[in-house]
Amino acid sequence: MNYKHAYHAGNFADVVKHILLLQLLSQFSAKAKPFYVLDAYGGRGLYSLASTETQKTQEAQRGVVVLEQAVKAGLDGLPKAVSRYLSDLAFARQKYDQYVYPGSPWWIAHHGEYHSTNAPLRAEAFETVADEYDALNYQLYQLPIGIHHRDAFEGVRAVIPPKEKRGIILLDPPFEQEHKDFSRLVDLLVSSHKKFATGTFVLWYPIKNIEAVELFYKKMKRTGIKKQLVCELNLYPNDIAVGLNGTGLLVINPPWQFADNAQEIIEFLAPILKPKDAPQMTLGEMAVVKWLVAE
């Protein structure tokens, strides 16, 4: 995948990831205790769906745009996190412009500023690529989130455990070399979990090379880490090469009932985000929420 997320902003993977992130933030905020959130791969912070990059790939048209069109057409029964996602997106467009699509650091900072009154949220974001960091720092400097020019593999282990003792560590890497990146991320999760065993670690990953994904699952199972939840939306079968067949989140130490909420969210999104040219798949094949490792 191209490191510049501008090519992929607002695609179906972003939609799933950001809605599940909002679900996590909401559940953490329900308990009246401070918590910490780190986005270890911050990107630019804000993206334009009118940019040359997004217009070239048209991925947003098959992601956030499809969801908005479905809701405007009268779709009801929205899960709470989906409603929050759409209302927060409308806020961002009113504040910036009609073509904006926020990255993960914005969703985190916005939640901390407007939705986390009972449980104060301290947020930080890392970005190691200089141009991306400059954009992130410029675009989000007024929001309540610390921006750092820092590499995730060094930075994550340095800032945990947080003083709050509660927290979400989001890892959203570009996966330019899948097998190598998966292996390095397993090592990072193992060493980080040793330092912050009660933390909630969230790793986004693409589903395009099923062999790499299955090997990642096997390695994670062997780590001995408990409470590993997999949340996936698969739009194409694994035997069809389309570039990005699906999107996944590995969540370590998810809060109580998050699995049920994630299942509801992904099952709601699956028929909306399914491309017209995709082969027929059952809802169970498309929306997968399962324990990789339980208690």
PDB file of C-alpha atoms in Angstrom:
ATOM      1  CA  MET A   1       0.000   0.000   0.000  1.00  0.00           C
ATOM      2  CA  ASN A   2       1.182   3.545  -0.671  1.00  0.00           C
ATOM      3  CA  TYR A   3       2.371   5.151   2.560  1.00  0.00           C
ATOM      4  CA  LYS A   4       0.532   8.393   1.816  1.00  0.00           C
ATOM      5  CA  HIS A   5      -2.855   7.740   3.326  1.00  0.00           C
ATOM      6  CA  ALA A   6      -4.339  10.488   1.157  1.00  0.00           C
ATOM      7  CA  TYR A   7      -4.836   7.821  -1.518  1.00  0.00           C
ATOM      8  CA  HIS A   8      -7.008   5.770   0.842  1.00  0.00           C
ATOM      9  CA  ALA A   9      -8.734   8.377   3.038  1.00  0.00           C
ATOM     10  CA  GLY A  10     -12.400   7.642   3.578  1.00  0.00           C
ATOM     11  CA  ASN A  11     -12.271   4.155   2.058  1.00  0.00           C
ATOM     12  CA  PHE A  12     -14.200   1.232   3.529  1.00  0.00           C
ATOM     13  CA  ALA A  13     -11.269   0.316   5.780  1.00  0.00           C
ATOM     14  CA  ASP A  14     -11.222   3.830   7.233  1.00  0.00           C
ATOM     15  CA  VAL A  15     -14.973   3.716   7.826  1.00  0.00           C
ATOM     16  CA  VAL A  16     -14.765   0.445   9.771  1.00  0.00           C
ATOM     17  CA  LYS A  17     -11.646   1.439  11.686  1.00  0.00           C
ATOM     18  CA  HIS A  18     -12.921   4.847  12.751  1.00  0.00           C
ATOM     19  CA  ILE A  19     -16.359   3.621  13.794  1.00  0.00           C
ATOM     20  CA  LEU A  20     -14.856   0.832  15.897  1.00  0.00           C
ATOM     21  CA  LEU A  21     -12.404   3.367  17.357  1.00  0.00           C
ATOM     22  CA  LEU A  22     -15.336   5.584  18.356  1.00  0.00           C
ATOM     23  CA  GLN A  23     -17.007   2.572  19.968  1.00  0.00           C
ATOM     24  CA  LEU A  24     -13.865   1.951  22.030  1.00  0.00           C
ATOM     25  CA  LEU A  25     -13.574   5.603  23.025  1.00  0.00           C
ATOM     26  CA  SER A  26     -17.225   5.682  24.040  1.00  0.00           C
ATOM     27  CA  GLN A  27     -16.876   2.609  26.236  1.00  0.00           C
ATOM     28  CA  PHE A  28     -13.731   3.954  27.889  1.00  0.00           C
ATOM     29  CA  SER A  29     -15.489   7.256  28.543  1.00  0.00           C
ATOM     30  CA  ALA A  30     -18.387   5.490  30.253  1.00  0.00           C
ATOM     31  CA  LYS A  31     -16.194   4.832  33.285  1.00  0.00           C
ATOM     32  CA  ALA A  32     -15.461   8.025  35.236  1.00  0.00           C
ATOM     33  CA  LYS A  33     -11.689   7.588  35.274  1.00  0.00           C
ATOM     34  CA  PRO A  34      -9.030   9.384  33.202  1.00  0.00           C
ATOM     35  CA  PHE A  35      -7.521   7.470  30.311  1.00  0.00           C
ATOM     36  CA  TYR A  36      -4.786   7.840  27.702  1.00  0.00           C
ATOM     37  CA  VAL A  37      -4.984   7.320  23.928  1.00  0.00           C
ATOM     38  CA  LEU A  38      -2.010   7.079  21.587  1.00  0.00           C
ATOM     39  CA  ASP A  39      -2.210   7.012  17.801  1.00  0.00           C
ATOM     40  CA  ALA A  40       1.226   5.667  16.915  1.00  0.00           C
ATOM     41  CA  TYR A  41       0.863   6.355  13.156  1.00  0.00           C
ATOM     42  CA  GLY A  42      -0.819   9.746  13.003  1.00  0.00           C
ATOM     43  CA  GLY A  43      -0.553  10.542   9.302  1.00  0.00           C
ATOM     44  CA  ARG A  44      -1.628  14.034   8.217  1.00  0.00           C
ATOM     45  CA  GLY A  45      -4.599  14.385  10.567  1.00  0.00           C
ATOM     46  CA  LEU A  46      -6.986  15.784   7.940  1.00  0.00           C
ATOM     47  CA  TYR A  47      -7.461  14.784   4.302  1.00  0.00           C
ATOM     48  CA  SER A  48      -9.365  16.247   1.380  1.00  0.00           C
ATOM     49  CA  LEU A  49     -11.698  14.007  -0.599  1.00  0.00           C
ATOM     50  CA  ALA A  50     -11.257  16.479  -3.458  1.00  0.00           C
ATOM     51  CA  SER A  51      -7.487  15.966  -3.585  1.00  0.00           C
ATOM     52  CA  THR A  52      -5.653  14.557  -6.593  1.00  0.00           C
ATOM     53  CA  GLU A  53      -4.799  11.436  -4.582  1.00  0.00           C
ATOM     54  CA  THR A  54      -8.356  10.566  -3.531  1.00  0.00           C
ATOM     55  CA  GLN A  55      -9.765  11.432  -6.950  1.00  0.00           C
ATOM     56  CA  LYS A  56      -7.221   9.101  -8.528  1.00  0.00           C
ATOM     57  CA  THR A  57      -8.223   6.050  -6.485  1.00  0.00           C
ATOM     58  CA  GLN A  58     -11.924   6.863  -5.905  1.00  0.00           C
ATOM     59  CA  GLU A  59     -11.743   4.717  -2.753  1.00  0.00           C
ATOM     60  CA  ALA A  60     -13.808   7.164  -0.686  1.00  0.00           C
ATOM     61  CA  GLN A  61     -16.662   6.784  -3.178  1.00  0.00           C
ATOM     62  CA  ARG A  62     -16.848   3.126  -2.135  1.00  0.00           C
ATOM     63  CA  GLY A  63     -16.484   3.938   1.551  1.00  0.00           C
ATOM     64  CA  VAL A  64     -17.735   6.969   3.433  1.00  0.00           C
ATOM     65  CA  VAL A  65     -19.713   8.293   0.453  1.00  0.00           C
ATOM     66  CA  VAL A  66     -21.673   5.032   0.088  1.00  0.00           C
ATOM     67  CA  LEU A  67     -22.485   5.024   3.811  1.00  0.00           C
ATOM     68  CA  GLU A  68     -23.681   8.627   3.753  1.00  0.00           C
ATOM     69  CA  GLN A  69     -25.827   7.987   0.685  1.00  0.00           C
ATOM     70  CA  ALA A  70     -27.440   4.952   2.323  1.00  0.00           C
ATOM     71  CA  VAL A  71     -28.318   6.926   5.449  1.00  0.00           C
ATOM     72  CA  LYS A  72     -29.661   9.881   3.452  1.00  0.00           C
ATOM     73  CA  ALA A  73     -31.865   7.454   1.523  1.00  0.00           C
ATOM     74  CA  GLY A  74     -33.651   6.636   4.765  1.00  0.00           C
ATOM     75  CA  LEU A  75     -31.674   3.758   6.230  1.00  0.00           C
ATOM     76  CA  ASP A  76     -32.530   3.341   9.890  1.00  0.00           C
ATOM     77  CA  GLY A  77     -31.411   1.149  12.778  1.00  0.00           C
ATOM     78  CA  LEU A  78     -27.972   2.750  12.945  1.00  0.00           C
ATOM     79  CA  PRO A  79     -25.719   1.533  15.790  1.00  0.00           C
ATOM     80  CA  LYS A  80     -24.817   4.368  18.156  1.00  0.00           C
ATOM     81  CA  ALA A  81     -21.193   4.449  17.009  1.00  0.00           C
ATOM     82  CA  VAL A  82     -22.287   4.855  13.374  1.00  0.00           C
ATOM     83  CA  SER A  83     -24.528   7.776  14.315  1.00  0.00           C
ATOM     84  CA  ARG A  84     -21.687   9.355  16.293  1.00  0.00           C
ATOM     85  CA  TYR A  85     -19.329   8.873  13.353  1.00  0.00           C
ATOM     86  CA  LEU A  86     -21.680  10.644  10.939  1.00  0.00           C
ATOM     87  CA  SER A  87     -22.448  13.514  13.330  1.00  0.00           C
ATOM     88  CA  ASP A  88     -18.745  14.035  14.097  1.00  0.00           C
ATOM     89  CA  LEU A  89     -17.974  13.985  10.376  1.00  0.00           C
ATOM     90  CA  ALA A  90     -20.655  16.634   9.795  1.00  0.00           C
ATOM     91  CA  PHE A  91     -19.020  18.716  12.540  1.00  0.00           C
ATOM     92  CA  ALA A  92     -15.622  18.424  10.830  1.00  0.00           C
ATOM     93  CA  ARG A  93     -17.054  19.517   7.494  1.00  0.00           C
ATOM     94  CA  GLN A  94     -18.735  22.504   9.073  1.00  0.00           C
ATOM     95  CA  LYS A  95     -15.505  23.470  10.828  1.00  0.00           C
ATOM     96  CA  TYR A  96     -13.122  22.941   7.894  1.00  0.00           C
ATOM     97  CA  ASP A  97     -14.754  22.351   4.502  1.00  0.00           C
ATOM     98  CA  GLN A  98     -17.238  20.056   2.802  1.00  0.00           C
ATOM     99  CA  TYR A  99     -14.563  17.750   1.403  1.00  0.00           C
ATOM    100  CA  VAL A 100     -12.616  17.052   4.585  1.00  0.00           C
ATOM    101  CA  TYR A 101     -12.121  13.551   5.931  1.00  0.00           C
ATOM    102  CA  PRO A 102     -10.461  13.286   9.356  1.00  0.00           C
ATOM    103  CA  GLY A 103      -7.750  10.789  10.223  1.00  0.00           C
ATOM    104  CA  SER A 104      -7.623   8.854  13.487  1.00  0.00           C
ATOM    105  CA  PRO A 105      -5.877  11.605  15.530  1.00  0.00           C
ATOM    106  CA  TRP A 106      -8.737  13.985  14.800  1.00  0.00           C
ATOM    107  CA  TRP A 107     -11.415  11.504  15.874  1.00  0.00           C
ATOM    108  CA  ILE A 108      -9.502  10.918  19.121  1.00  0.00           C
ATOM    109  CA  ALA A 109      -8.926  14.607  19.842  1.00  0.00           C
ATOM    110  CA  HIS A 110     -12.520  15.528  18.980  1.00  0.00           C
ATOM    111  CA  HIS A 111     -13.831  12.839  21.295  1.00  0.00           C
ATOM    112  CA  GLY A 112     -11.617  14.117  24.076  1.00  0.00           C
ATOM    113  CA  GLU A 113     -12.820  17.677  23.570  1.00  0.00           C
ATOM    114  CA  TYR A 114     -16.568  17.062  23.183  1.00  0.00           C
ATOM    115  CA  HIS A 115     -17.528  13.566  24.319  1.00  0.00           C
ATOM    116  CA  SER A 116     -15.258  12.622  27.206  1.00  0.00           C
ATOM    117  CA  THR A 117     -16.432  14.924  30.000  1.00  0.00           C
ATOM    118  CA  ASN A 118     -16.855  12.218  32.648  1.00  0.00           C
ATOM    119  CA  ALA A 119     -13.510  10.576  31.930  1.00  0.00           C
ATOM    120  CA  PRO A 120     -10.761  13.053  30.961  1.00  0.00           C
ATOM    121  CA  LEU A 121      -8.809  11.871  27.936  1.00  0.00           C
ATOM    122  CA  ARG A 122      -5.114  12.639  27.378  1.00  0.00           C
ATOM    123  CA  ALA A 123      -4.238  12.089  23.728  1.00  0.00           C
ATOM    124  CA  GLU A 124      -0.992  11.893  21.754  1.00  0.00           C
ATOM    125  CA  ALA A 125      -0.074  11.082  18.154  1.00  0.00           C
ATOM    126  CA  PHE A 126       3.237  10.050  16.615  1.00  0.00           C
ATOM    127  CA  GLU A 127       4.325  10.469  13.011  1.00  0.00           C
ATOM    128  CA  THR A 128       7.804   9.577  11.766  1.00  0.00           C
ATOM    129  CA  VAL A 129       7.644  10.848   8.146  1.00  0.00           C
ATOM    130  CA  ALA A 130       8.698  14.506   8.181  1.00  0.00           C
ATOM    131  CA  ASP A 131       6.183  15.861   5.641  1.00  0.00           C
ATOM    132  CA  GLU A 132       3.309  13.977   7.219  1.00  0.00           C
ATOM    133  CA  TYR A 133       4.336  15.150  10.687  1.00  0.00           C
ATOM    134  CA  ASP A 134       4.491  18.781   9.550  1.00  0.00           C
ATOM    135  CA  ALA A 135       0.970  18.519   8.138  1.00  0.00           C
ATOM    136  CA  LEU A 136      -0.322  16.764  11.258  1.00  0.00           C
ATOM    137  CA  ASN A 137       1.212  19.350  13.551  1.00  0.00           C
ATOM    138  CA  TYR A 138      -0.125  22.236  11.442  1.00  0.00           C
ATOM    139  CA  GLN A 139      -3.653  20.911  11.014  1.00  0.00           C
ATOM    140  CA  LEU A 140      -4.344  19.704  14.568  1.00  0.00           C
ATOM    141  CA  TYR A 141      -2.265  22.112  16.668  1.00  0.00           C
ATOM    142  CA  GLN A 142      -5.379  23.756  18.149  1.00  0.00           C
ATOM    143  CA  LEU A 143      -6.890  20.452  19.284  1.00  0.00           C
ATOM    144  CA  PRO A 144      -6.210  18.744  22.644  1.00  0.00           C
ATOM    145  CA  ILE A 145      -3.690  16.205  21.384  1.00  0.00           C
ATOM    146  CA  GLY A 146       0.091  16.125  21.684  1.00  0.00           C
ATOM    147  CA  ILE A 147       1.843  15.795  18.308  1.00  0.00           C
ATOM    148  CA  HIS A 148       5.309  14.209  18.192  1.00  0.00           C
ATOM    149  CA  HIS A 149       7.798  13.572  15.384  1.00  0.00           C
ATOM    150  CA  ARG A 150       8.527  10.068  16.568  1.00  0.00           C
ATOM    151  CA  ASP A 151       8.822   6.500  15.335  1.00  0.00           C
ATOM    152  CA  ALA A 152       6.188   4.087  16.650  1.00  0.00           C
ATOM    153  CA  PHE A 153       8.591   1.247  17.375  1.00  0.00           C
ATOM    154  CA  GLU A 154      10.671   3.459  19.649  1.00  0.00           C
ATOM    155  CA  GLY A 155       7.945   5.719  20.944  1.00  0.00           C
ATOM    156  CA  VAL A 156       5.238   3.290  22.039  1.00  0.00           C
ATOM    157  CA  ARG A 157       7.462   1.421  24.470  1.00  0.00           C
ATOM    158  CA  ALA A 158       8.799   4.718  25.826  1.00  0.00           C
ATOM    159  CA  VAL A 159       5.433   6.224  26.819  1.00  0.00           C
ATOM    160  CA  ILE A 160       3.782   3.200  28.416  1.00  0.00           C
ATOM    161  CA  PRO A 161       2.496   2.500  30.930  1.00  0.00           C
ATOM    162  CA  PRO A 162       0.713   5.885  31.030  1.00  0.00           C
ATOM    163  CA  LYS A 163       0.190   7.660  34.321  1.00  0.00           C
ATOM    164  CA  GLU A 164      -3.575   7.186  33.948  1.00  0.00           C
ATOM    165  CA  LYS A 165      -3.156   3.371  34.106  1.00  0.00           C
ATOM    166  CA  ARG A 166      -5.962   3.062  31.509  1.00  0.00           C
ATOM    167  CA  GLY A 167      -5.419   3.491  27.826  1.00  0.00           C
ATOM    168  CA  ILE A 168      -5.796   2.661  24.147  1.00  0.00           C
ATOM    169  CA  ILE A 169      -2.738   2.224  21.933  1.00  0.00           C
ATOM    170  CA  LEU A 170      -3.707   2.416  18.247  1.00  0.00           C
ATOM    171  CA  LEU A 171      -1.314   1.019  15.658  1.00  0.00           C
ATOM    172  CA  ASP A 172      -2.283   1.850  12.084  1.00  0.00           C
ATOM    173  CA  PRO A 173       0.832   1.203   9.966  1.00  0.00           C
ATOM    174  CA  PRO A 174       1.020   1.428   6.166  1.00  0.00           C
ATOM    175  CA  PHE A 175       1.985  -2.254   5.649  1.00  0.00           C
ATOM    176  CA  GLU A 176       4.294  -1.628   2.716  1.00  0.00           C
ATOM    177  CA  GLN A 177       5.986  -5.017   3.295  1.00  0.00           C
ATOM    178  CA  GLU A 178       3.334  -7.257   4.803  1.00  0.00           C
ATOM    179  CA  HIS A 179       5.271 -10.272   6.091  1.00  0.00           C
ATOM    180  CA  LYS A 180       8.061  -8.127   7.515  1.00  0.00           C
ATOM    181  CA  ASP A 181       5.652  -5.567   8.989  1.00  0.00           C
ATOM    182  CA  PHE A 182       3.475  -8.223  10.633  1.00  0.00           C
ATOM    183  CA  SER A 183       6.524  -9.821  12.270  1.00  0.00           C
ATOM    184  CA  ARG A 184       7.833  -6.514  13.611  1.00  0.00           C
ATOM    185  CA  LEU A 185       4.377  -5.599  14.925  1.00  0.00           C
ATOM    186  CA  VAL A 186       4.041  -8.905  16.774  1.00  0.00           C
ATOM    187  CA  ASP A 187       7.343  -8.134  18.509  1.00  0.00           C
ATOM    188  CA  LEU A 188       6.137  -4.618  19.335  1.00  0.00           C
ATOM    189  CA  LEU A 189       2.866  -5.904  20.776  1.00  0.00           C
ATOM    190  CA  VAL A 190       4.642  -8.511  22.905  1.00  0.00           C
ATOM    191  CA  SER A 191       7.153  -6.078  24.393  1.00  0.00           C
ATOM    192  CA  SER A 192       4.515  -3.375  24.875  1.00  0.00           C
ATOM    193  CA  HIS A 193       2.080  -5.772  26.531  1.00  0.00           C
ATOM    194  CA  LYS A 194       4.768  -6.745  29.013  1.00  0.00           C
ATOM    195  CA  LYS A 195       5.041  -3.091  30.066  1.00  0.00           C
ATOM    196  CA  PHE A 196       1.300  -2.349  29.993  1.00  0.00           C
ATOM    197  CA  ALA A 197      -0.518  -5.655  30.451  1.00  0.00           C
ATOM    198  CA  THR A 198      -3.885  -4.012  31.192  1.00  0.00           C
ATOM    199  CA  GLY A 199      -3.766  -1.670  28.192  1.00  0.00           C
ATOM    200  CA  THR A 200      -6.036  -2.000  25.179  1.00  0.00           C
ATOM    201  CA  PHE A 201      -3.902  -2.423  22.054  1.00  0.00           C
ATOM    202  CA  VAL A 202      -5.560  -1.973  18.658  1.00  0.00           C
ATOM    203  CA  LEU A 203      -3.790  -3.034  15.472  1.00  0.00           C
ATOM    204  CA  TRP A 204      -5.306  -2.304  12.062  1.00  0.00           C
ATOM    205  CA  TYR A 205      -4.255  -4.600   9.232  1.00  0.00           C
ATOM    206  CA  PRO A 206      -5.182  -5.067   5.559  1.00  0.00           C
ATOM    207  CA  ILE A 207      -6.602  -8.340   4.306  1.00  0.00           C
ATOM    208  CA  LYS A 208      -5.134  -8.810   0.853  1.00  0.00           C
ATOM    209  CA  ASN A 209      -2.579 -11.582   1.349  1.00  0.00           C
ATOM    210  CA  ILE A 210      -4.388 -14.244   3.343  1.00  0.00           C
ATOM    211  CA  GLU A 211      -1.198 -16.227   3.913  1.00  0.00           C
ATOM    212  CA  ALA A 212       0.400 -13.245   5.640  1.00  0.00           C
ATOM    213  CA  VAL A 213      -2.718 -12.681   7.753  1.00  0.00           C
ATOM    214  CA  GLU A 214      -2.996 -16.334   8.796  1.00  0.00           C
ATOM    215  CA  LEU A 215       0.697 -16.435   9.718  1.00  0.00           C
ATOM    216  CA  PHE A 216       0.140 -13.289  11.801  1.00  0.00           C
ATOM    217  CA  TYR A 217      -2.716 -15.031  13.630  1.00  0.00           C
ATOM    218  CA  LYS A 218      -0.511 -18.035  14.390  1.00  0.00           C
ATOM    219  CA  LYS A 219       2.274 -15.830  15.743  1.00  0.00           C
ATOM    220  CA  MET A 220      -0.140 -13.866  17.926  1.00  0.00           C
ATOM    221  CA  LYS A 221      -1.610 -17.077  19.337  1.00  0.00           C
ATOM    222  CA  ARG A 222       1.868 -18.224  20.329  1.00  0.00           C
ATOM    223  CA  THR A 223       2.618 -15.020  22.257  1.00  0.00           C
ATOM    224  CA  GLY A 224       0.651 -16.138  25.313  1.00  0.00           C
ATOM    225  CA  ILE A 225      -1.248 -12.844  25.380  1.00  0.00           C
ATOM    226  CA  LYS A 226      -4.833 -13.342  26.497  1.00  0.00           C
ATOM    227  CA  LYS A 227      -8.008 -11.577  25.351  1.00  0.00           C
ATOM    228  CA  GLN A 228      -7.189 -11.145  21.668  1.00  0.00           C
ATOM    229  CA  LEU A 229     -10.238 -10.222  19.588  1.00  0.00           C
ATOM    230  CA  VAL A 230     -10.319 -10.151  15.772  1.00  0.00           C
ATOM    231  CA  CYS A 231     -12.811  -7.859  13.997  1.00  0.00           C
ATOM    232  CA  GLU A 232     -12.978  -8.149  10.211  1.00  0.00           C
ATOM    233  CA  LEU A 233     -15.033  -6.926   7.281  1.00  0.00           C
ATOM    234  CA  ASN A 234     -14.381  -9.038   4.183  1.00  0.00           C
ATOM    235  CA  LEU A 235     -15.793  -7.634   0.947  1.00  0.00           C
ATOM    236  CA  TYR A 236     -14.227 -10.155  -1.447  1.00  0.00           C
ATOM    237  CA  PRO A 237     -13.313 -13.838  -0.995  1.00  0.00           C
ATOM    238  CA  ASN A 238      -9.662 -14.488  -0.259  1.00  0.00           C
ATOM    239  CA  ASP A 239      -9.086 -16.306  -3.572  1.00  0.00           C
ATOM    240  CA  ILE A 240      -9.836 -13.170  -5.604  1.00  0.00           C
ATOM    241  CA  ALA A 241      -7.019 -10.637  -6.042  1.00  0.00           C
ATOM    242  CA  VAL A 242      -8.534  -7.153  -5.908  1.00  0.00           C
ATOM    243  CA  GLY A 243      -5.886  -5.214  -3.970  1.00  0.00           C
ATOM    244  CA  LEU A 244      -7.743  -5.022  -0.669  1.00  0.00           C
ATOM    245  CA  ASN A 245     -10.187  -7.846   0.036  1.00  0.00           C
ATOM    246  CA  GLY A 246     -11.003  -6.809   3.557  1.00  0.00           C
ATOM    247  CA  THR A 247      -9.986  -4.909   6.645  1.00  0.00           C
ATOM    248  CA  GLY A 248      -9.259  -6.082  10.162  1.00  0.00           C
ATOM    249  CA  LEU A 249      -8.607  -4.942  13.705  1.00  0.00           C
ATOM    250  CA  LEU A 250      -6.864  -6.992  16.346  1.00  0.00           C
ATOM    251  CA  VAL A 251      -7.929  -5.736  19.778  1.00  0.00           C
ATOM    252  CA  ILE A 252      -6.091  -6.887  22.874  1.00  0.00           C
ATOM    253  CA  ASN A 253      -7.991  -6.391  26.138  1.00  0.00           C
ATOM    254  CA  PRO A 254     -11.204  -5.014  24.616  1.00  0.00           C
ATOM    255  CA  PRO A 255     -13.651  -3.584  27.167  1.00  0.00           C
ATOM    256  CA  TRP A 256     -16.645  -5.620  28.268  1.00  0.00           C
ATOM    257  CA  GLN A 257     -19.297  -6.027  25.558  1.00  0.00           C
ATOM    258  CA  PHE A 258     -17.085  -4.493  22.868  1.00  0.00           C
ATOM    259  CA  ALA A 259     -17.196  -7.770  20.909  1.00  0.00           C
ATOM    260  CA  ASP A 260     -21.007  -7.663  20.777  1.00  0.00           C
ATOM    261  CA  ASN A 261     -20.989  -4.008  19.744  1.00  0.00           C
ATOM    262  CA  ALA A 262     -18.347  -4.666  17.073  1.00  0.00           C
ATOM    263  CA  GLN A 263     -20.423  -7.525  15.666  1.00  0.00           C
ATOM    264  CA  GLU A 264     -23.474  -5.271  15.425  1.00  0.00           C
ATOM    265  CA  ILE A 265     -21.464  -2.510  13.738  1.00  0.00           C
ATOM    266  CA  ILE A 266     -19.758  -4.713  11.145  1.00  0.00           C
ATOM    267  CA  GLU A 267     -22.945  -6.611  10.314  1.00  0.00           C
ATOM    268  CA  PHE A 268     -24.660  -3.257   9.764  1.00  0.00           C
ATOM    269  CA  LEU A 269     -21.876  -1.956   7.516  1.00  0.00           C
ATOM    270  CA  ALA A 270     -21.274  -5.132   5.489  1.00  0.00           C
ATOM    271  CA  PRO A 271     -24.221  -4.930   3.047  1.00  0.00           C
ATOM    272  CA  ILE A 272     -23.781  -1.166   2.657  1.00  0.00           C
ATOM    273  CA  LEU A 273     -20.073  -1.273   1.833  1.00  0.00           C
ATOM    274  CA  LYS A 274     -20.182  -4.440  -0.290  1.00  0.00           C
ATOM    275  CA  PRO A 275     -19.197  -3.484  -3.866  1.00  0.00           C
ATOM    276  CA  LYS A 276     -21.665  -4.268  -6.623  1.00  0.00           C
ATOM    277  CA  ASP A 277     -19.083  -6.363  -8.463  1.00  0.00           C
ATOM    278  CA  ALA A 278     -18.227  -8.525  -5.443  1.00  0.00           C
ATOM    279  CA  PRO A 279     -19.278 -12.194  -5.503  1.00  0.00           C
ATOM    280  CA  GLN A 280     -22.116 -13.265  -3.244  1.00  0.00           C
ATOM    281  CA  MET A 281     -20.977 -13.890   0.325  1.00  0.00           C
ATOM    282  CA  THR A 282     -22.929 -14.692   3.466  1.00  0.00           C
ATOM    283  CA  LEU A 283     -23.100 -12.156   6.257  1.00  0.00           C
ATOM    284  CA  GLY A 284     -21.140 -14.587   8.411  1.00  0.00           C
ATOM    285  CA  GLU A 285     -18.341 -14.682   5.845  1.00  0.00           C
ATOM    286  CA  MET A 286     -18.239 -10.905   5.542  1.00  0.00           C
ATOM    287  CA  ALA A 287     -18.626  -9.822   9.175  1.00  0.00           C
ATOM    288  CA  VAL A 288     -16.211 -11.738  11.396  1.00  0.00           C
ATOM    289  CA  VAL A 289     -15.794 -11.010  15.080  1.00  0.00           C
ATOM    290  CA  LYS A 290     -14.055 -13.819  16.933  1.00  0.00           C
ATOM    291  CA  TRP A 291     -11.684 -14.467  19.793  1.00  0.00           C
ATOM    292  CA  LEU A 292      -8.237 -15.337  18.504  1.00  0.00           C
ATOM    293  CA  VAL A 293      -7.279 -16.027  22.120  1.00  0.00           C
ATOM    294  CA  ALA A 294      -9.817 -15.842  24.918  1.00  0.00           C
ATOM    295  CA  GLU A 295      -9.222 -15.827  28.690  1.00  0.00           C
TER     296      GLU A 295
END
